[in-house]
Amino acid sequence: MVRHSHKTSESWRTLPWKKFRKNLFRLQVRLFKAVKAGDKRKARSLQKLILKSQAARFLAIRQVTQLNTGKKTAGIDGKKSLNYEERFALEGMLAKYVHDWQHSKLREIPIPKKDGTFRILKVPTMADRAWQCFVKYALEPAHEVTFHARSYGFRPGRCAHDAQKYLFTNLNSSSNGIEKRVIELDIEKCFDRISHTTIMNNLIAPKGLKIGIFRCLKAGTHPEFPEQGTPQGGVVSPLLANIALNGIESIHRHHSAKGQRITLNTSPRHVVEPSVRYADDMVIILRPEDNAQEILERINQFLEERGMNVSEKKTKITATIDGFDFLGWNFKVQKNGKFRCVPSANNFKAFRKKVKTIVNCPNHGSKVKAQKLAPIVRGWRNYHRFCKMDGSRNSLYHIETRAFKVFNKEAKNDKYSSKKLLDKAFPAVPYSENDFINVKGNKTPFDGDLPYWSERNSKLYDGHTSKALKRQNHSCGICGTKMISEDTVHLHHIDGNHQNWKTKNCIAVHRECHQYHHMS
């Protein structure tokens, strides 16, 4: 490994990141507005400007090497990280070869699924990930104009909680949810079967960039299906999947005569049935008079034109009173008409398995176990904080009791120490059932409405972080830039004492600003 000097480390840290963010965001807002106005020539010109932008190149490299959750997963070249010299060298490569980028092969990692089969995660190299992130900056604002309001997966400013709240709104007692049915739609091998032709025909991009995306698609294809598939694991793959599936939410209901050819109309103004999509997972809410099979036929026709089809095995038509699973939750309308959402059985089972593995591990002491448990428990509780979380299962009573016994045994019956470790291992998260506020219509961070997005971002946090954001007018306490939906917020303790929760000692900062502060 090439040793890097303090100078290169310092050079990276002192790059004008605040200026980079502002420059890129300004171009993306202009691109969004150009596409919305129908000015294709101006849109392509702005996309080319983004692809020439040094700010975009450095931000893409920082994203994949420093911020992304999978940043330490190696590609086929075995590189798990890039030192500072390699990052600067990669910036030069992106500048030179952005329109002639040659993708390396992908590293395949089998991920077991609950039905016993495997999903193949295809991991690009660090350099390929940086290129994909770079070009995504030029593609995403353009396609945000075209995406459906109820498509929530892998889009800026949207999350799974938007889908959860939408289902609550349409299935609660005031919406007469007790009389409704839903189609739990499953697309068979979606990422492996998406037609390359569909993606390329719908891609809003200059010709040079389209060639690069085509090469990116070909790098991850299955030998048996060379014209299909987008690699799961690529930075740009979820965006490409959304491009291919866009329109499925608004297939309108048209009762054709028997034997008449069914036609599709995917214009948003023809939306009749409420539907919600998160990437390739979709739920369609039916009215009592709806013909579910007829709707499924139209959806299947839509998918067939894009190289995919409905999974007959996993797609179900379910009464809301019987309940259904979606995005790790179980949704059900009770006999009294009230809506109920709790963590699904499979979601809880997977979470419990992780916790048990850590608690029962003989190679670690209680302190290490508590450190490992805390982020897992906090993450699970945060994800489910808008659910109904009463009862011994969801309150984690039995799991905490088991952990306390293990901690107490290891601490030789020191109950005071064991209780302190238990509190650290199982941090409390405030619950507010169904209190999440849906994103407004077709709003997107690229519309330039910073007050809306910065205030909305603040509402995603609670406790000391939320209070700090309000005090700071939704701006970072280090760089001063407004917090928007894509920013992860950290709480920084000025004196370094994480037990000091005084108002003057806690400021809300960008995750990356927090990292750089502690590097200095």
C-alpha atoms as one frame of an Amber mdcrd trajectory, in Angstrom:
protein
   0.000   0.000   0.000   1.344   3.418  -0.964   2.080   5.487   2.112   0.523
   8.933   2.026   2.075  12.006   3.560   0.441  14.328   6.071   0.422  16.931
   3.316  -1.919  14.910   1.067  -4.179  14.136   4.025  -4.277  17.815   4.919
  -4.811  18.778   1.281  -7.856  16.532   1.092  -9.309  17.821   4.346  -8.869
  21.471   3.381 -10.486  21.224  -0.039 -13.341  23.790  -0.349 -16.103  21.256
   0.312 -18.689  23.894   1.153 -18.041  25.634  -2.171 -18.114  22.288  -4.009
 -21.537  21.446  -2.544 -22.965  24.838  -3.475 -21.586  24.740  -7.033 -22.917
  21.247  -7.747 -26.306  21.910  -6.152 -26.717  25.141  -8.152 -26.138  23.221
 -11.422 -28.515  20.435 -10.374 -31.311  22.899  -9.566 -30.846  24.555 -12.968
 -30.915  21.131 -14.657 -34.136  20.153 -12.857 -35.825  23.401 -13.911 -34.659
  23.036 -17.536 -36.119  19.519 -17.838 -39.327  20.639 -16.121 -39.649  23.486
 -18.651 -39.104  21.016 -21.517 -35.835  22.639 -22.641 -33.893  19.495 -23.668
 -31.052  21.416 -25.275 -30.366  23.420 -22.133 -30.707  20.268 -19.996 -28.027
  18.421 -21.975 -25.775  21.466 -21.814 -26.133  21.576 -18.013 -25.459  17.837
 -17.749 -22.219  18.373 -19.667 -21.302  21.191 -17.282 -21.798  18.832 -14.307
 -19.589  16.245 -16.007 -16.865  18.895 -16.396 -17.233  20.036 -12.787 -14.292
  19.469 -10.459 -16.695  19.913  -7.538 -18.807  16.963  -8.726 -15.721  14.759
  -9.193 -14.365  15.366  -5.696 -17.792  15.009  -4.081 -18.357  11.673  -5.883
 -15.006  10.325  -4.696 -15.701  11.460  -1.134 -19.150   9.845  -1.241 -17.930
   6.366  -2.225 -14.682   6.324  -0.228 -15.809   8.073   2.937 -19.584   8.296
   3.355 -21.362   5.321   1.740 -22.262   2.448   4.079 -20.623  -0.119   1.757
 -17.417   1.885   1.401 -15.240  -0.930   2.827 -16.521  -3.616   0.439 -13.844
  -4.479  -2.116 -14.488  -4.912  -5.827 -12.772  -7.423  -8.103  -9.452  -5.570
  -7.655  -9.468  -6.257  -3.902  -9.286  -2.573  -2.904 -11.323  -1.798   0.207
 -10.237   1.827   0.461  -8.266   4.537  -1.314  -5.604   6.607   0.407  -5.480
  10.357  -0.183  -2.961  10.187  -3.044  -5.128   7.606  -4.820  -8.203   9.811
  -4.377  -6.495  12.761  -6.043  -5.251  10.471  -8.843  -8.804   9.142  -9.345
 -10.108  12.701  -9.697  -7.703  13.166 -12.619  -8.900   9.914 -14.201 -12.541
  10.955 -13.922 -11.743  14.289 -15.572  -9.913  12.623 -18.451 -12.048   9.552
 -19.114 -15.565  10.506 -18.002 -16.940  10.006 -21.546 -14.762   6.980 -22.284
 -14.890   5.069 -19.016 -14.089   1.348 -19.241 -15.849  -0.653 -16.522 -14.020
  -3.475 -14.778 -15.745  -6.783 -14.124 -17.857  -7.063 -10.985 -17.193  -9.047
  -7.837 -20.114 -11.384  -7.143 -21.238 -11.919  -3.537 -24.144 -14.370  -2.910
 -26.654 -13.055  -0.348 -29.040 -15.717   1.098 -32.774 -14.979   0.824 -35.480
 -16.201   3.208 -36.810 -18.699   0.614 -33.444 -20.523   0.518 -32.267 -19.041
  -2.778 -29.511 -16.485  -3.249 -29.442 -12.908  -4.483 -26.185 -12.071  -6.233
 -24.712  -8.753  -5.117 -22.409  -7.455  -7.873 -19.839  -5.056  -6.456 -17.965
  -2.616  -8.730 -14.437  -1.406  -7.988 -13.921   1.831  -6.049 -13.044   3.664
  -9.267 -16.187   2.397 -11.030 -18.312   3.360  -8.033 -16.866   6.875  -8.131
 -17.668   7.148 -11.869 -21.226   5.917 -11.290 -21.749   8.385  -8.440 -20.292
  11.171 -10.603 -22.656  10.535 -13.529 -25.585  10.035 -11.144 -25.183  13.705
 -10.180 -25.973  14.558 -13.815 -28.816  12.049 -14.252 -30.836  12.204 -11.034
 -32.102  15.829 -11.190 -33.310  15.295 -14.770 -35.282  12.152 -13.918 -36.722
  13.540 -10.693 -38.984  15.636 -12.964 -40.493  12.503 -14.520 -40.835  10.229
 -11.477 -44.221   9.481  -9.938 -45.153  11.141  -6.648 -45.761   7.761  -4.967
 -42.433   6.218  -5.940 -40.457   6.402  -2.686 -37.516   4.014  -3.041 -33.933
   5.224  -3.581 -34.873   8.805  -4.296 -33.608  11.992  -2.625 -35.997  13.378
  -0.028 -38.057  10.177   0.164 -37.897   7.116   2.386 -39.753   3.992   3.484
 -41.646   5.982   6.135 -43.360   7.936   3.327 -44.755   4.651   2.000 -45.758
   3.588   5.510 -47.662   6.820   6.131 -49.340   6.671   2.715 -50.744   3.234
   3.540 -51.971   4.503   6.910 -53.749   7.417   5.203 -55.502   5.090   2.748
 -56.320   2.219   5.104 -57.310   3.916   8.357 -60.885   3.995   9.665 -61.707
   7.367   8.060 -60.765   5.853   4.667 -62.919   2.774   5.334 -59.847   0.543
   5.053 -61.707  -2.437   6.517 -63.540  -3.004   3.197 -60.445  -2.818   0.999
 -58.115  -5.383  -0.505 -54.541  -4.969  -1.681 -52.362  -6.476  -4.373 -48.954
  -7.359  -2.942 -46.980  -7.108  -6.169 -43.704  -8.954  -6.560 -41.629  -8.580
  -9.738 -39.696 -11.736 -10.547 -35.909 -11.137 -10.522 -36.463  -7.451 -11.235
 -32.848  -6.245 -11.228 -31.715  -9.277 -13.272 -34.369  -8.889 -15.983 -34.710
  -5.155 -16.633 -34.429  -4.504 -20.357 -31.385  -2.457 -21.339 -33.354  -1.071
 -24.275 -36.011   0.341 -21.924 -33.382   2.064 -19.787 -31.500   3.515 -22.747
 -34.685   4.705 -24.495 -35.848   6.554 -21.380 -32.474   7.914 -20.264 -32.232
  11.718 -20.264 -28.545  12.217 -21.050 -26.119  13.435 -23.742 -24.853  10.775
 -26.162 -21.415  10.378 -24.549 -22.923   9.648 -21.149 -25.382   7.144 -22.633
 -22.443   5.133 -24.000 -20.890   5.023 -20.524 -24.160   3.871 -18.926 -24.537
   1.179 -21.617 -21.051  -0.140 -20.777 -21.947  -0.039 -17.096 -25.020  -2.211
 -17.759 -23.050  -4.685 -19.874 -20.440  -5.114 -17.125 -23.017  -6.781 -14.878
 -25.062  -8.920 -17.260 -25.744 -12.630 -16.863 -24.297 -14.668 -19.798 -27.751
 -16.152 -20.498 -29.423 -12.703 -20.583 -26.940 -10.289 -22.248 -29.622  -7.674
 -23.021 -31.097  -7.561 -19.519 -30.270  -6.644 -15.941 -28.707  -3.907 -13.877
 -26.140  -4.981 -11.252 -27.364  -4.938  -7.648 -24.582  -3.213  -5.754 -23.870
  -0.420  -8.224 -24.315   3.205  -7.122 -26.383   4.113 -10.178 -28.372   0.820
 -10.368 -31.364   1.881  -8.203 -31.794   5.020 -10.327 -31.739   2.948 -13.535
 -34.319   0.545 -12.054 -36.583   3.481 -11.175 -36.242   4.779 -14.756 -37.331
   1.404 -16.162 -40.272   0.974 -13.738 -41.485   4.564 -13.869 -45.138   4.678
 -14.915 -46.245   1.412 -13.322 -47.844   3.386 -10.470 -50.250   5.142 -12.806
 -51.550   2.375 -15.043 -55.176   3.470 -15.168 -58.172   1.239 -14.746 -60.014
   0.741 -18.031 -62.740  -1.902 -18.144 -62.389  -3.245 -21.670 -64.873  -5.550
 -23.349 -64.059  -9.248 -23.315 -61.500 -10.103 -25.968 -60.635  -6.458 -26.612
 -56.935  -5.636 -26.598 -55.908  -3.949 -23.344 -54.118  -0.664 -23.834 -51.966
   1.174 -21.365 -52.064   4.811 -20.430 -49.435   5.836 -17.905 -50.202   9.539
 -17.753 -50.468  10.657 -14.095 -53.811  12.350 -14.709 -55.396   8.924 -15.261
 -54.455   7.611 -11.810 -57.477   5.997 -10.201 -56.244   3.350  -7.776 -53.962
   4.368  -4.913 -50.627   2.590  -5.276 -47.300   2.894  -3.556 -43.920   1.687
  -4.846 -40.553   1.342  -3.160 -38.025   0.281  -5.832 -39.357  -3.106  -7.060
 -41.784  -3.603  -4.134 -45.305  -2.353  -4.731 -48.726  -2.378  -3.053 -51.924
  -1.482  -4.922 -55.019  -0.676  -2.849 -58.255  -1.960  -4.423 -61.780  -0.719
  -4.105 -64.521  -3.340  -3.504 -65.672  -3.221  -7.155 -62.181  -3.525  -8.698
 -61.200  -6.522 -10.837 -57.789  -7.450  -9.395 -56.969  -9.960 -12.156 -57.623
  -7.396 -14.873 -55.293  -4.895 -13.161 -52.614  -7.583 -12.809 -52.900  -8.374
 -16.529 -52.183  -4.749 -17.406 -49.266  -4.602 -15.004 -47.874  -7.820 -16.462
 -48.146  -6.374 -19.975 -46.325  -3.228 -18.794 -43.558  -5.369 -17.301 -43.253
  -7.721 -20.283 -42.494  -4.754 -22.518 -39.576  -4.051 -20.157 -38.246  -7.613
 -19.987 -39.848  -8.481 -16.626 -42.917 -10.268 -15.352 -45.074 -10.621 -12.246
 -44.046 -13.412  -9.866 -47.168 -15.582  -9.648 -45.719 -17.385  -6.628 -45.195
 -14.273  -4.480 -47.871 -11.867  -5.766 -50.989 -11.991  -3.588 -54.433 -10.416
  -3.391 -55.092  -9.894   0.314 -57.947  -8.497   2.386 -56.707  -5.713   4.651
 -58.255  -7.455   7.689 -55.928 -10.436   7.014 -52.854  -8.202   7.030 -49.852
  -8.037   4.697 -46.097  -7.423   4.920 -44.333  -4.549   3.167 -40.868  -3.041
   3.740 -40.315  -4.889   7.021 -43.707  -3.959   8.495 -46.984  -5.807   8.899
 -50.030  -3.714   8.002 -53.479  -4.775   9.154 -56.946  -3.321   9.602 -58.431
  -4.739  12.810 -62.027  -5.895  13.220 -62.908  -2.576  14.858 -61.705  -0.772
  11.708 -58.527   0.668  13.255 -55.275   0.562  11.307 -52.339  -1.271  12.884
 -48.691  -1.318  11.780 -46.006  -3.337  13.603 -42.602  -4.815  12.687 -43.172
  -7.916  10.552 -42.400 -11.368  11.967 -39.509 -11.887   9.525 -38.052  -8.472
  10.293 -38.150  -9.123  14.041 -36.721 -12.625  13.607 -33.714 -11.299  11.632
 -33.142  -8.556  14.224 -33.364 -11.003  17.151 -30.867 -13.323  15.449 -28.306
 -10.480  15.197 -28.796  -9.529  18.852 -28.546 -13.139  20.096 -25.337 -13.703
  18.139 -23.710 -10.741  19.900 -25.128 -11.422  23.390 -24.117 -15.102  23.332
 -20.667 -14.537  21.781 -18.039 -16.083  24.128 -15.164 -14.082  22.611 -16.277
 -10.642  23.809 -16.904  -9.077  27.185 -20.006  -7.152  28.175 -18.529  -3.737
  27.293 -17.735  -4.802  23.724 -21.137  -6.470  23.403 -22.883  -3.277  24.549
 -20.907  -1.229  21.985 -21.833  -3.639  19.180 -25.492  -3.859  20.197 -26.177
  -0.124  20.539 -26.135   0.847  16.808 -28.117  -2.274  15.828 -30.831  -1.688
  18.435 -30.964   2.072  17.811 -31.250   1.496  14.049 -34.062  -1.048  14.463
 -35.985   1.133  16.888 -35.531   4.229  14.715 -36.834   2.415  11.641 -39.953
   1.287  13.532 -40.537   4.447  15.557 -43.813   5.254  13.741 -45.255   1.788
  14.492 -47.328   0.468  17.362 -44.521  -0.795  19.604 -46.297  -1.992  22.758
 -46.223  -5.600  23.942 -43.306  -7.697  25.171 -42.032  -8.555  21.687 -41.687
  -5.076  20.199 -40.602  -3.471  23.479 -37.740  -6.033  23.488 -38.574  -7.042
  27.078 -37.482 -10.684  26.710 -34.349  -9.831  24.727 -33.279  -7.199  27.263
 -33.944  -9.613  30.159 -31.720 -12.238  28.527 -28.969  -9.672  27.855 -29.116
  -8.456  31.481 -28.623 -12.015  32.786 -25.559 -12.467  30.570 -24.115  -9.056
  31.500 -24.788  -9.682  35.205 -23.091 -13.087  35.097 -20.034 -11.626  33.366
 -19.951  -8.744  35.890 -20.090 -11.271  38.775 -23.547 -10.159  39.952 -22.746
  -6.447  39.935 -26.304  -5.394  39.063 -25.514  -1.677  38.987 -22.781  -2.094
  36.337 -24.919  -4.562  34.389 -27.857  -2.143  34.307 -25.609   0.672  33.002
 -24.322  -1.614  30.223 -27.872  -2.690  29.398 -28.949   0.957  29.005 -26.029
   1.544  26.631 -26.752  -1.631  24.638 -30.492  -0.908  24.320 -30.793   2.870
  23.855 -34.316   4.252  24.136 -35.956   5.806  21.074 -39.179   7.844  21.406
 -42.137   6.397  19.493 -44.829   8.452  17.797 -47.259   6.126  16.030 -48.299
   7.348  12.563 -46.873  10.831  13.250 -44.595  10.884  10.210 -45.410  13.685
   7.751 -45.434  12.657   4.089 -43.328  14.528   1.570 -45.505  16.916  -0.431
 -46.594  15.640  -3.855 -43.800  15.794  -6.411 -41.457  17.867  -4.247 -37.747
  17.132  -4.658 -34.591  18.671  -3.156 -33.635  19.776  -6.676 -36.573  22.200
  -6.799 -34.379  24.601  -4.788 -36.865  25.058  -1.933 -34.211  25.018   0.804
 -36.475  26.249   3.643 -38.893  23.342   3.063 -36.179  20.676   2.840 -34.014
  21.930   5.688 -37.023  22.141   8.023 -38.239  18.702   6.910 -34.792  17.229
   7.561 -34.896  18.584  11.114 -38.162  16.719  11.755 -36.468  13.405  10.929
 -34.448  13.736  14.138 -35.497  13.974  17.759 -34.113  14.822  21.180 -30.951
  16.910  21.441 -30.256  16.721  17.678 -33.667  18.139  16.776 -33.331  20.934
  19.340 -29.837  21.830  18.078 -31.076  22.002  14.465 -33.890  24.378  15.443
 -31.467  26.595  17.408 -29.150  26.703  14.393 -31.966  27.491  11.932 -31.463
  24.072  10.286 -27.819  24.844   9.366 -24.572  22.963  10.070 -22.776  24.233
  13.183 -19.383  23.938  11.451 -19.765  24.922   7.775 -22.986  26.969   8.109
 -24.652  25.310   5.091 -28.361  24.466   5.291 -29.156  20.831   6.083 -31.174
  19.157   3.322 -32.792  15.734   3.054 -29.679  13.967   1.770 -27.518  15.147
   4.671 -26.859  12.874   7.617 -26.783  14.898  10.820 -24.419  14.186  13.715
 -24.504  15.753  17.169 -21.083  17.165  18.075 -20.033  17.624  21.710 -17.776
  20.685  21.752 -15.795  19.683  24.873 -15.488  16.059  23.733 -17.473  14.810
  26.733 -20.341  12.691  25.353 -22.054  12.749  28.745 -22.306  16.555  28.739
 -25.714  17.339  27.239 -25.786  21.044  28.084 -27.270  23.216  25.351 -24.047
  25.172  24.747 -22.053  21.944  24.379 -24.175  20.312  21.635 -24.247  21.414
  17.995 -25.753  19.672  14.956 -23.263  19.164  12.111 -22.935  17.335   8.801
 -21.520  13.827   9.153 -18.619  14.751   6.851 -17.941  18.011   8.737 -17.844
  15.964  11.941 -15.312  13.590  10.380 -13.050  16.405   9.206 -13.256  18.165
  12.559 -11.917  15.081  14.340  -9.247  14.548  11.666  -7.711  17.941  12.414
